Short mmCIF file of C-alpha atoms in Angstrom, two decimals:
data_model
loop_
_atom_site.label_atom_id
_atom_site.label_comp_id
_atom_site.label_asym_id
_atom_site.label_seq_id
_atom_site.Cartn_x
_atom_site.Cartn_y
_atom_site.Cartn_z
CA UNK H 1 -24.90 33.37 8.10
CA UNK H 2 -27.86 30.99 7.67
CA UNK H 3 -27.23 27.57 6.15
CA UNK H 4 -27.20 27.83 2.38
CA UNK H 5 -29.84 25.87 0.48
CA UNK H 6 -28.63 26.35 -3.07
CA UNK H 7 -25.41 25.89 -5.01
CA UNK H 8 -22.43 28.13 -4.51
CA UNK H 9 -20.68 30.19 -7.13
CA UNK H 10 -17.39 28.98 -8.55
CA UNK H 11 -15.74 32.13 -7.22
CA UNK H 12 -16.23 30.79 -3.70
CA UNK H 13 -13.45 28.30 -4.38
CA UNK H 14 -10.66 30.84 -4.73
CA UNK H 15 -7.45 29.69 -2.97
CA UNK H 16 -7.20 33.00 -1.09
CA UNK H 17 -10.69 32.66 0.37
CA UNK H 18 -10.19 29.04 1.31
CA UNK H 19 -6.88 29.48 3.09
CA UNK H 20 -7.97 32.65 4.90
CA UNK H 21 -11.31 31.31 6.15
CA UNK H 22 -10.91 28.00 7.86
CA UNK H 23 -7.70 26.06 7.31
CA UNK H 24 -5.89 27.88 10.11
CA UNK H 25 -8.74 27.03 12.51
CA UNK H 26 -9.37 23.46 11.39
CA UNK H 27 -7.11 22.11 14.14
CA UNK H 28 -9.30 23.87 16.69
CA UNK H 29 -12.43 22.28 15.20
CA UNK H 30 -10.71 18.89 15.20
CA UNK H 31 -9.89 19.24 18.89
CA UNK H 32 -13.52 20.12 19.61
CA UNK H 33 -14.75 17.13 17.62
CA UNK H 34 -12.32 14.81 19.35
CA UNK H 35 -13.16 16.19 22.81
CA UNK H 36 -16.82 15.44 22.14
CA UNK H 37 -15.87 11.81 21.49
CA UNK H 38 -17.14 11.91 17.91
CA UNK H 39 -14.14 10.09 16.44
CA UNK H 40 -14.48 7.14 18.81
CA UNK H 41 -15.51 3.81 17.30
CA UNK H 42 -19.15 2.80 17.77
CA UNK H 43 -18.72 -0.95 18.16
CA UNK H 44 -22.20 -1.54 19.55
CA UNK H 45 -23.89 0.37 16.75
CA UNK H 46 -21.99 -1.45 14.03
CA UNK H 47 -22.41 -4.85 15.67
CA UNK H 48 -26.19 -4.38 15.58
CA UNK H 49 -26.17 -2.74 12.14
CA UNK H 50 -24.03 -5.41 10.50
CA UNK H 51 -25.87 -8.23 12.24
CA UNK H 52 -29.34 -6.98 11.25
CA UNK H 53 -28.26 -6.22 7.67
CA UNK H 54 -26.81 -9.68 7.11
CA UNK H 55 -29.81 -11.24 8.86
CA UNK H 56 -32.17 -9.41 6.50
CA UNK H 57 -30.04 -10.43 3.53
CA UNK H 58 -30.11 -14.07 4.66
CA UNK H 59 -33.90 -13.87 5.11
CA UNK H 60 -34.14 -12.58 1.55
CA UNK H 61 -32.08 -15.51 0.30
CA UNK H 62 -34.37 -17.93 2.16
CA UNK H 63 -37.45 -16.25 0.66
CA UNK H 64 -35.87 -16.45 -2.79
CA UNK H 65 -35.38 -20.21 -2.40
CA UNK H 66 -38.88 -20.77 -1.00
CA UNK H 67 -40.73 -18.73 -3.63
CA UNK H 68 -39.02 -20.62 -6.42
CA UNK H 69 -39.69 -20.09 -10.11
CA UNK H 70 -42.30 -17.35 -9.96
CA UNK H 71 -42.73 -13.84 -11.27
CA UNK H 72 -43.20 -12.85 -7.62
CA UNK H 73 -39.41 -13.03 -7.53
CA UNK H 74 -39.36 -9.54 -9.04
CA UNK H 75 -40.44 -8.34 -5.59
CA UNK H 76 -37.40 -10.07 -4.07
CA UNK H 77 -35.27 -8.43 -6.76
CA UNK H 78 -36.42 -5.05 -5.45
CA UNK H 79 -35.57 -6.19 -1.92
CA UNK H 80 -32.08 -7.29 -2.98
CA UNK H 81 -31.50 -3.95 -4.74
CA UNK H 82 -32.14 -2.23 -1.40
CA UNK H 83 -29.98 -4.73 0.50
CA UNK H 84 -27.11 -4.45 -1.99
CA UNK H 85 -27.05 -0.70 -1.43
CA UNK H 86 -27.20 -1.04 2.35
CA UNK H 87 -24.29 -3.49 2.19
CA UNK H 88 -22.44 -1.00 -0.01
CA UNK H 89 -22.96 1.68 2.65
CA UNK H 90 -21.30 -0.61 5.19
CA UNK H 91 -18.47 -1.20 2.72
CA UNK H 92 -18.11 2.57 2.42
CA UNK H 93 -17.81 2.84 6.21
CA UNK H 94 -15.23 0.04 6.28
CA UNK H 95 -13.25 1.71 3.49
CA UNK H 96 -13.04 4.85 5.62
CA UNK H 97 -11.86 2.82 8.65
CA UNK H 98 -14.95 3.81 10.62
CA UNK H 99 -15.91 0.41 12.01
CA UNK H 100 -12.82 -1.22 13.56
CA UNK H 101 -9.65 0.25 14.97
CA UNK H 102 -7.55 -2.01 12.80
CA UNK H 103 -7.16 -1.24 9.09
CA UNK H 104 -6.78 -4.95 8.40
CA UNK H 105 -10.13 -5.72 10.07
CA UNK H 106 -11.90 -2.94 8.16
CA UNK H 107 -10.40 -4.13 4.89
CA UNK H 108 -11.36 -7.75 5.52
CA UNK H 109 -14.96 -6.72 6.11
CA UNK H 110 -14.85 -4.47 3.07
CA UNK H 111 -13.66 -7.29 0.82
CA UNK H 112 -16.41 -9.57 2.13
CA UNK H 113 -19.04 -6.91 1.47
CA UNK H 114 -17.59 -6.20 -1.96
CA UNK H 115 -17.76 -9.90 -2.75
CA UNK H 116 -21.39 -10.17 -1.67
CA UNK H 117 -22.53 -7.31 -3.92
CA UNK H 118 -20.05 -8.04 -6.71
CA UNK H 119 -17.74 -5.03 -6.81
CA UNK H 120 -14.01 -4.69 -6.26
CA UNK H 121 -13.30 -3.26 -2.82
CA UNK H 122 -9.65 -2.59 -3.70
CA UNK H 123 -10.61 -0.67 -6.86
CA UNK H 124 -13.29 1.29 -5.06
CA UNK H 125 -11.08 2.39 -2.15
CA UNK H 126 -8.44 3.69 -4.57
CA UNK H 127 -11.04 5.58 -6.58
CA UNK H 128 -12.82 6.94 -3.52
CA UNK H 129 -9.57 8.08 -1.90
CA UNK H 130 -8.83 10.19 -4.99
CA UNK H 131 -12.34 11.64 -4.81
CA UNK H 132 -11.88 12.69 -1.19
CA UNK H 133 -8.52 14.26 -1.95
CA UNK H 134 -9.87 16.25 -4.91
CA UNK H 135 -13.67 16.54 -4.71
CA UNK H 136 -15.15 18.12 -7.84
CA UNK H 137 -11.75 18.69 -9.43
CA UNK H 138 -12.32 18.30 -13.16
CA UNK H 139 -9.07 16.47 -13.85
CA UNK H 140 -8.50 14.64 -10.56
CA UNK H 141 -11.89 13.56 -9.19
CA UNK H 142 -12.82 10.20 -10.77
CA UNK H 143 -16.47 10.83 -9.87
CA UNK H 144 -16.52 13.55 -12.55
CA UNK H 145 -15.14 11.17 -15.15
CA UNK H 146 -18.38 9.70 -16.50
CA UNK H 147 -18.22 9.75 -20.33
CA UNK H 148 -22.00 9.68 -20.89
CA UNK H 149 -22.47 12.86 -18.83
CA UNK H 150 -20.88 16.29 -18.61
CA UNK H 151 -20.54 18.02 -15.25
CA UNK H 152 -18.84 21.20 -16.50
CA UNK H 153 -18.98 23.37 -19.62
CA UNK H 154 -15.46 22.22 -20.55
CA UNK H 155 -16.54 18.59 -20.41
CA UNK H 156 -19.59 19.30 -22.57
CA UNK H 157 -17.37 20.80 -25.26
CA UNK H 158 -15.36 17.56 -25.39
CA UNK H 159 -18.33 15.27 -26.03
CA UNK H 160 -18.78 13.80 -29.51
CA UNK H 161 -20.97 11.20 -31.18
CA UNK H 162 -23.30 9.20 -28.94
CA UNK H 163 -21.91 10.69 -25.74
CA UNK H 164 -22.57 14.16 -27.14
CA UNK H 165 -26.24 13.21 -27.54
CA UNK H 166 -26.49 11.75 -24.02
CA UNK H 167 -24.73 14.79 -22.55
CA UNK H 168 -27.02 17.15 -24.49
CA UNK H 169 -30.06 15.47 -22.96
CA UNK H 170 -28.48 14.48 -19.65
CA UNK H 171 -30.98 16.23 -17.39
CA UNK H 172 -33.75 14.09 -18.88
CA UNK H 173 -31.63 10.94 -19.11
CA UNK H 174 -29.96 11.15 -15.71
CA UNK H 175 -32.27 8.85 -13.77
CA UNK H 176 -32.76 6.36 -16.65
CA UNK H 177 -28.98 6.16 -17.08
CA UNK H 178 -28.65 5.21 -13.42
CA UNK H 179 -30.26 1.90 -14.37
CA UNK H 180 -26.85 1.07 -15.89
CA UNK H 181 -24.83 2.11 -12.84
CA UNK H 182 -24.84 -1.37 -11.30
CA UNK H 183 -23.51 -2.96 -14.48
CA UNK H 184 -20.93 -0.18 -14.70
CA UNK H 185 -19.64 -1.03 -11.21
CA UNK H 186 -19.39 -4.72 -12.09
CA UNK H 187 -17.54 -3.92 -15.33
CA UNK H 188 -15.16 -1.60 -13.44
CA UNK H 189 -14.34 -4.52 -11.13
CA UNK H 190 -13.56 -6.74 -14.13
CA UNK H 191 -11.29 -4.10 -15.65
CA UNK H 192 -9.59 -3.49 -12.31
CA UNK H 193 -8.57 -7.11 -11.73
CA UNK H 194 -7.12 -7.24 -15.24
CA UNK H 195 -4.66 -4.48 -14.34
CA UNK H 196 -1.31 -6.04 -13.30
CA UNK H 197 -0.55 -3.03 -11.11
CA UNK H 198 -3.65 -3.49 -8.94
CA UNK H 199 -2.84 -4.43 -5.31
CA UNK H 200 -4.21 -7.82 -4.16
CA UNK H 201 -5.11 -8.54 -7.74
CA UNK H 202 -5.37 -12.32 -7.38
CA UNK H 203 -7.51 -12.28 -4.26
CA UNK H 204 -9.78 -9.60 -5.79
CA UNK H 205 -10.13 -11.65 -8.98
CA UNK H 206 -10.97 -14.76 -6.94
CA UNK H 207 -13.60 -12.88 -4.95
CA UNK H 208 -15.20 -11.51 -8.12
CA UNK H 209 -15.26 -14.92 -9.82
CA UNK H 210 -16.79 -16.64 -6.80
CA UNK H 211 -19.34 -13.84 -6.40
CA UNK H 212 -20.42 -13.95 -10.03
CA UNK H 213 -20.55 -17.75 -10.11
CA UNK H 214 -22.68 -17.96 -6.94
CA UNK H 215 -25.05 -15.23 -8.12
CA UNK H 216 -25.67 -16.65 -11.60
CA UNK H 217 -25.86 -20.24 -10.33
CA UNK H 218 -28.47 -19.35 -7.71
CA UNK H 219 -30.55 -17.28 -10.12
CA UNK H 220 -30.58 -19.75 -13.02
CA UNK H 221 -30.85 -22.81 -10.77
CA UNK H 222 -34.00 -21.54 -9.06
CA UNK H 223 -35.59 -19.53 -11.88
CA UNK H 224 -36.47 -20.28 -15.48
CA UNK H 225 -34.49 -18.21 -18.03
CA UNK H 226 -37.18 -15.52 -18.66
CA UNK H 227 -37.77 -14.97 -14.94
CA UNK H 228 -34.02 -15.10 -14.23
CA UNK H 229 -33.24 -12.44 -16.82
CA UNK H 230 -36.06 -10.24 -15.52
CA UNK H 231 -34.83 -10.75 -11.93
CA UNK H 232 -31.27 -9.71 -12.85
CA UNK H 233 -32.52 -6.67 -14.78
CA UNK H 234 -34.68 -5.45 -11.90
CA UNK H 235 -32.08 -6.19 -9.23
CA UNK H 236 -29.12 -4.62 -11.00
CA UNK H 237 -31.10 -1.73 -12.46
CA UNK H 238 -32.72 -0.62 -9.23
CA UNK H 239 -29.49 -1.12 -7.32
CA UNK H 240 -27.82 1.32 -9.72
CA UNK H 241 -30.63 3.83 -9.31
CA UNK H 242 -30.50 3.61 -5.52
CA UNK H 243 -26.72 3.98 -5.48
CA UNK H 244 -26.78 6.92 -7.85
CA UNK H 245 -29.59 8.66 -5.97
CA UNK H 246 -27.62 8.25 -2.73
CA UNK H 247 -24.29 9.62 -3.97
CA UNK H 248 -25.36 12.31 -6.48
CA UNK H 249 -26.81 14.89 -4.02
CA UNK H 250 -23.49 15.15 -2.16
CA UNK H 251 -21.52 16.94 -4.88
CA UNK H 252 -23.33 17.19 -8.21
CA UNK H 253 -24.33 20.76 -8.93
CA UNK H 254 -21.79 22.16 -6.48
CA UNK H 255 -18.77 24.25 -7.57
CA UNK H 256 -16.02 22.55 -9.56
CA UNK H 257 -12.46 23.62 -10.19
CA UNK H 258 -9.60 22.63 -12.46
CA UNK H 259 -5.88 23.07 -13.02
CA UNK H 260 -3.47 24.13 -10.31
CA UNK H 261 -5.73 26.70 -8.59
CA UNK H 262 -6.47 24.22 -5.80
CA UNK H 263 -8.42 25.55 -2.81
CA UNK H 264 -7.33 24.84 0.74
CA UNK H 265 -8.59 21.80 2.59
CA UNK H 266 -11.64 23.28 4.32
CA UNK H 267 -12.97 25.06 1.22
CA UNK H 268 -12.20 22.04 -0.93
CA UNK H 269 -14.33 19.83 1.28
CA UNK H 270 -17.11 22.19 2.40
CA UNK H 271 -17.83 24.29 -0.68
CA UNK H 272 -17.92 21.32 -3.05
CA UNK H 273 -20.30 19.35 -0.79
CA UNK H 274 -24.02 19.53 -0.10
CA UNK H 275 -25.85 18.12 2.91
CA UNK H 276 -29.35 16.68 2.66
CA UNK H 277 -31.51 17.71 5.59
CA UNK H 278 -31.75 14.65 7.78
CA UNK H 279 -34.12 12.60 9.84
CA UNK H 280 -33.75 9.04 11.04
CA UNK H 281 -35.51 7.90 7.88
CA UNK H 282 -33.25 9.95 5.58
CA UNK H 283 -30.13 8.92 7.52
CA UNK H 284 -30.99 5.26 7.05
CA UNK H 285 -32.06 5.68 3.44
CA UNK H 286 -28.83 7.43 2.44
CA UNK H 287 -26.47 5.54 4.73
CA UNK H 288 -25.27 8.73 6.42
CA UNK H 289 -24.15 10.23 3.10
CA UNK H 290 -26.61 13.07 3.68
CA UNK H 291 -24.00 14.50 6.08
CA UNK H 292 -21.55 14.96 3.22
CA UNK H 293 -19.84 18.05 4.62
CA UNK H 294 -19.08 16.48 8.00
CA UNK H 295 -18.04 13.24 6.31
CA UNK H 296 -15.57 15.02 4.03
CA UNK H 297 -14.05 17.01 6.87
CA UNK H 298 -13.75 13.89 9.08
CA UNK H 299 -13.83 10.78 6.84
CA UNK H 300 -13.03 8.34 9.66
CA UNK H 301 -15.88 9.57 11.85
CA UNK H 302 -18.35 6.69 12.43
CA UNK H 303 -21.62 7.18 10.59
CA UNK H 304 -23.86 7.49 13.70
CA UNK H 305 -21.72 10.37 15.01
CA UNK H 306 -22.19 12.57 11.93
CA UNK H 307 -25.52 14.10 13.07
CA UNK H 308 -23.91 15.06 16.39
CA UNK H 309 -20.99 16.69 14.58
CA UNK H 310 -23.23 18.76 12.33
CA UNK H 311 -24.00 21.60 14.80
CA UNK H 312 -20.29 21.99 15.59
CA UNK H 313 -19.31 22.10 11.92
CA UNK H 314 -22.16 24.44 10.98
CA UNK H 315 -21.20 26.85 13.77
CA UNK H 316 -17.56 26.67 12.68
CA UNK H 317 -18.48 27.53 9.08
CA UNK H 318 -20.88 30.33 10.05
CA UNK H 319 -18.35 32.00 12.35
CA UNK H 320 -15.79 32.07 9.54
CA UNK H 321 -18.08 33.06 6.70
CA UNK H 322 -17.86 29.72 4.90
CA UNK H 323 -20.99 28.77 2.97
CA UNK H 324 -22.66 25.64 4.31
CA UNK H 325 -25.02 24.03 1.76
CA UNK H 326 -28.03 22.08 3.00
CA UNK H 327 -31.45 21.36 1.51
CA UNK H 328 -34.16 18.71 1.42
CA UNK H 329 -33.77 15.47 -0.52
CA UNK H 330 -36.13 16.29 -3.39
CA UNK H 331 -34.68 19.77 -3.76
CA UNK H 332 -31.19 18.30 -3.96
CA UNK H 333 -32.26 16.34 -7.05
CA UNK H 334 -33.73 19.54 -8.53
CA UNK H 335 -30.34 21.21 -8.10
CA UNK H 336 -28.55 18.24 -9.67
CA UNK H 337 -30.85 18.21 -12.70
CA UNK H 338 -30.73 22.00 -13.07
CA UNK H 339 -26.95 21.88 -13.06
CA UNK H 340 -26.84 19.10 -15.65
CA UNK H 341 -29.23 21.08 -17.84
CA UNK H 342 -27.22 24.28 -17.48
CA UNK H 343 -23.78 22.86 -18.30
CA UNK H 344 -25.16 21.05 -21.35
CA UNK H 345 -26.68 24.24 -22.80
CA UNK H 346 -23.89 24.70 -25.40
CA UNK H 347 -24.66 21.23 -26.78
CA UNK H 348 -28.25 22.24 -27.46
CA UNK H 349 -27.32 25.51 -29.16
CA UNK H 350 -27.55 25.35 -32.95
CA UNK H 351 -24.18 25.17 -34.61
CA UNK H 352 -23.39 28.16 -36.84
CA UNK H 353 -24.03 27.39 -40.47
CA UNK H 354 -20.95 27.02 -42.65
CA UNK H 355 -20.29 30.02 -44.88
CA UNK H 356 -20.46 29.50 -48.59
CA UNK H 357 -17.17 30.10 -50.36
CA UNK H 358 -17.50 31.53 -53.85
CA UNK H 359 -15.40 29.95 -56.51
#
């Protein structure tokens, strides 16, 4: 079966299909992956990657200080939006225990990275773990719980007021709404540290306070208020767009499911995921998230090993009749927007006029 380049039907997620076409053989695939050395840590790669990323970030900070109070700082805001996303990709790798053998070492790095970009690492790991356990499950995947959007027909029926309007027009508003994604992540961090049940709540709160204080102090100390506000708007807005454009192709527009009819592991991970056809440029741009299928099957696999795992996974899926979705980057966004437009169709349908009741 050739690699699929469009979305799958919801029927492909039936529990019978999933458990009969892959779960029994997943151990065999895992052995093959392990024998190829693809689960081994890539210390050299990450040493260079982390070093160069922090070096570039430090160079950006130096340029920010040297340029001073100038509208040219909007160019550095664009640079920092890119760097914030690249640091977030490293935090994603740390959260999946891809970098170090020790969980403690990965978590320490993750908290540092979360502090630099201003999000809660502890909150994110909890949320992302639930996503990996239940990708595209309407009730259990937190990545489908975005009030301003609707990812299924059932969600669209539940939207009212302002969120009904945004959901009705979500295909048009999707990219503009991503401008708010950065602020949404910061606000989620604030809400998370206010929850008494959150693990490491005090240390997370301290990290967030220090991060916010350093960011605002640097911006308003170097820049005049109008330039500072513009800098923050450009930085946070473009960071949100970059983050959203990196994560959306992986699952949006792919099959969803709900209730207790939960597919088996392989179907749950493969059929709800979409790969973006890669190159070195795309791999770097998307932080390895373009190999979404391989990443979901083997979350602890180091990022640079994902391209090497792809042929093995694709062969595994083809030999067992499991659809393997892959397309180009621009086409992936077309699928996302088409899906958002389709599920919001009921919101654009005229409501039936009320019948007159004769007295």
